[in-house]
C-alpha positions as a printed NumPy array, in Angstrom:
array([[ 13.581,   3.653, -19.839],
       [ 14.785,   7.26 , -19.275],
       [ 14.031,   7.915, -23.109],
       [ 10.996,   6.516, -23.294],
       [  9.403,   8.295, -20.379],
       [ 10.908,  11.646, -22.177],
       [  9.038,  10.579, -25.274],
       [  5.457,   9.69 , -23.643],
       [  5.676,  13.175, -22.212],
       [  6.417,  15.22 , -25.311],
       [  3.811,  12.988, -27.209],
       [  1.189,  14.2  , -24.771],
       [  2.475,  17.651, -25.057],
       [  1.604,  20.154, -22.161],
       [ -1.364,  17.527, -20.832],
       [  2.215,  14.95 , -20.521],
       [  1.867,  13.563, -16.832],
       [ -1.275,  14.555, -16.123],
       [ -3.44 ,  12.642, -19.47 ],
       [ -5.278,   9.45 , -18.366],
       [ -5.838,   6.336, -20.402],
       [ -9.464,   4.313, -20.171],
       [ -8.87 ,   3.202, -16.537],
       [ -8.32 ,   7.183, -15.545],
       [ -4.674,   6.048, -14.79 ],
       [ -2.273,   8.737, -15.626],
       [  1.657,   8.047, -16.722],
       [  2.575,   7.792, -12.953],
       [ -0.498,   5.136, -11.75 ],
       [  1.557,   3.102, -14.872],
       [  5.132,   3.728, -13.346],
       [  3.675,   2.897,  -9.49 ],
       [  1.863,  -0.341, -11.665],
       [  5.193,  -1.615, -12.795],
       [  7.958,  -0.685, -10.111],
       [ 10.521,  -3.426, -11.856],
       [ 10.562,  -1.754, -15.702],
       [ 10.572,   1.99 , -13.839],
       [ 14.133,   3.374, -12.817],
       [ 14.43 ,   6.124, -10.245],
       [ 15.358,   8.734, -13.229],
       [ 12.706,   8.035, -15.026],
       [ 10.008,   8.359, -12.066],
       [ 11.61 ,  11.263, -11.479],
       [ 11.073,  13.028, -14.319],
       [  7.55 ,  11.823, -14.249],
       [  7.027,  13.079, -10.974],
       [  8.552,  16.558, -11.751],
       [  7.207,  16.859, -14.932],
       [  3.353,  16.529, -13.488],
       [  3.469,  16.463,  -9.755],
       [  0.057,  17.016,  -9.436],
       [ -0.168,  13.324, -10.915],
       [  0.512,  12.209,  -7.469],
       [ -2.742,  12.931,  -6.28 ],
       [ -5.037,  11.867,  -9.492],
       [ -7.444,   9.03 ,  -8.543],
       [ -7.817,   6.36 , -11.505],
       [-11.682,   4.695, -12.132],
       [-10.817,   2.345,  -8.833],
       [ -9.807,   4.948,  -6.43 ],
       [ -6.488,   4.548,  -6.351],
       [ -3.907,   7.123,  -6.305],
       [ -0.079,   6.385,  -7.294],
       [  0.385,   5.627,  -3.804],
       [ -1.874,   3.114,  -3.407],
       [  0.049,   1.257,  -6.509],
       [  3.523,   2.095,  -5.231],
       [  2.403,   0.715,  -1.503],
       [  1.444,  -2.874,  -2.805],
       [  5.168,  -2.446,  -5.476],
       [  8.021,  -2.888,  -4.553],
       [  9.65 ,   0.065,  -5.382],
       [ 10.054,   1.893,  -1.97 ],
       [ 11.879,   5.052,  -3.668],
       [  8.422,   5.606,  -5.401],
       [  6.599,   5.192,  -2.174],
       [  9.12 ,   7.912,  -0.686],
       [  9.283,  10.39 ,  -3.462],
       [  5.283,  10.496,  -3.683],
       [  5.035,  10.925,   0.159],
       [  6.93 ,  13.56 ,  -0.454],
       [  4.879,  15.551,  -3.348],
       [  1.981,  14.681,  -2.077],
       [  1.921,  13.414,   1.659],
       [ -2.247,  13.621,   2.109],
       [ -2.482,  10.912,  -0.42 ],
       [ -1.835,   8.505,   2.725],
       [ -5.343,   9.678,   3.48 ],
       [ -7.209,   8.495,   0.267],
       [ -9.733,   5.792,  -0.111],
       [ -9.537,   3.93 ,  -2.868],
       [-13.039,   2.434,  -4.239],
       [-13.091,   0.037,  -2.004],
       [-12.267,   2.378,   1.134],
       [ -8.713,   0.97 ,   1.727],
       [ -5.327,   3.308,   2.393],
       [ -2.382,   2.795,   0.915],
       [ -1.164,   1.358,   4.077],
       [ -4.036,  -1.426,   3.245],
       [ -2.803,  -1.886,   0.325],
       [  0.951,  -2.194,   1.75 ],
       [ -0.621,  -5.304,   3.863],
       [ -2.075,  -7.11 ,   1.235],
       [  0.751,  -7.126,  -1.239],
       [  4.432,  -8.684,   0.081],
       [  6.257,  -4.709,  -1.038],
       [  8.696,  -4.319,   1.962],
       [  8.312,  -3.508,   5.361],
       [ 10.1  ,  -0.093,   5.053],
       [  6.515,   0.906,   2.613],
       [  4.459,  -0.151,   5.534],
       [  6.753,   1.837,   7.801],
       [  6.729,   5.151,   6.087],
       [  3.215,   4.831,   5.268],
       [  2.707,   4.573,   9.314],
       [  5.328,   7.071,  10.329],
       [  3.239,   9.825,   8.116],
       [ -0.127,   9.113,   9.295],
       [  0.167,   7.017,  12.372],
       [ -4.108,   7.048,  12.788],
       [ -3.86 ,   4.974,   9.289],
       [ -3.575,   1.636,  11.228],
       [ -6.857,   1.992,  12.639],
       [ -8.86 ,   2.864,   8.845],
       [-11.318,   0.337,   8.35 ],
       [-12.238,  -1.051,   4.608],
       [-15.599,  -1.663,   3.239],
       [-15.274,  -4.874,   4.944],
       [-14.338,  -3.406,   8.167],
       [-11.122,  -4.209,   8.412],
       [ -7.633,  -2.72 ,   9.521],
       [ -4.3  ,  -3.44 ,   7.922],
       [ -3.55 ,  -6.362,  10.708],
       [ -6.749,  -8.101,   9.525],
       [ -5.41 ,  -7.891,   5.787],
       [ -1.997,  -9.16 ,   6.51 ],
       [ -3.416, -12.037,   8.756],
       [ -3.782, -14.746,   5.96 ],
       [ -0.302, -14.521,   4.958],
       [  2.697, -16.533,   6.838],
       [  5.829, -14.724,   4.389],
       [  8.583, -12.903,   6.563],
       [  7.738,  -9.935,   4.987],
       [  4.127,  -9.801,   6.494],
       [  5.284, -11.305,   9.835],
       [  7.403,  -8.302,   9.915],
       [  4.501,  -5.575,   9.008],
       [  2.269,  -7.341,  11.37 ],
       [  5.141,  -7.081,  13.872],
       [  5.345,  -3.19 ,  12.783],
       [  1.65 ,  -2.516,  13.206],
       [  1.074,  -4.563,  16.509],
       [  4.036,  -2.516,  17.877],
       [  2.147,   0.857,  17.038],
       [ -1.182,  -0.371,  18.107],
       [ -0.635,  -3.404,  20.532],
       [ -4.775,  -3.538,  21.12 ],
       [ -5.264,  -3.711,  17.215],
       [ -4.583,  -7.411,  17.592],
       [ -8.529,  -7.706,  19.511],
       [-10.292,  -5.711,  16.213],
       [-12.626,  -7.317,  15.224],
       [-13.988,  -6.922,  11.423],
       [-17.417,  -6.68 ,  10.429],
       [-17.589, -10.673,  10.116],
       [-17.162, -10.362,  13.55 ],
       [-12.898, -12.081,  13.388],
       [-10.319, -10.915,  14.932],
       [ -6.601, -10.845,  12.821],
       [ -6.145, -13.592,  15.057],
       [ -9.497, -15.462,  13.952],
       [ -8.552, -14.461,   9.911],
       [ -4.761, -16.034,  10.611],
       [ -6.291, -19.135,  12.335],
       [ -8.966, -19.846,   9.585],
       [ -6.836, -20.07 ,   7.557],
       [ -4.737, -23.042,   9.105],
       [ -1.717, -24.116,   9.227],
       [ -0.19 , -22.265,   6.645],
       [ -0.772, -19.267,   8.479],
       [  1.146, -21.076,  12.049],
       [  3.996, -18.304,  12.336],
       [  1.087, -15.658,  11.881],
       [ -0.92 , -16.441,  14.768],
       [  1.672, -17.582,  17.122],
       [  2.488, -13.8  ,  16.896],
       [ -0.919, -12.303,  17.471],
       [ -0.995, -14.685,  20.191],
       [  1.991, -13.212,  21.815],
       [  0.327,  -9.786,  21.739],
       [ -2.643, -11.136,  24.156],
       [ -4.876, -12.846,  21.213],
       [ -5.952, -16.003,  22.918]])
C-alpha cells in the first residue's frame, strides 16, 4: 500500500529508496518482484524518491527493469524505461537483457513491445548460452508466448535461423519440446524455417 511505502522510506531515512537488502535489492527491485502487491501510486513514490534505484544492480546482476520485464505490470516497465532507458542494455549475471526476461516469462506482449521499441537491436543479444530472446520463448506454447514470438519474428525474420551455442535454432528448441509446442513450431515454419 501507499502508506507502507511511505513508512518504509521514512524508516530508511536518506538512504530510503537506495538501501539494499542481503540480495543487493532496493525497495524498487522488491516492488518489481511483487508487481501484484505494488500499486502504481506506490511504485511512483518509490521511483520518485530514488530515481537512481532504477539502475541499481542486485547480486544476480539484475536491475529493477529485468524483474519488471518478467512480471505482469506494464506500467512498471513504462516508468522504468522513462526514468532509465539505458537499463535496457544491462546484462544480468547470465548475460540476459530485460528482453530475455520478457521472453522467458509470461509477461504481457506489450512489455516485449516496449523493450523492443526502446532498443531494437536487443533482439540479437545472446545470453551466456548463446541464446537470443526467440530461443528462450521457443519452449512455450501459450497465447502470449506466440504473440511475443511473432513480434520478434516480424522485427527480425532472420532470427528464426540463428543457432544457439548448442547448435539449435528456435525451431529446433521448439521441436525438441514435442507436441506441447506444436503451435510455436508451426509459427517458426511460417517464417521459413523448414
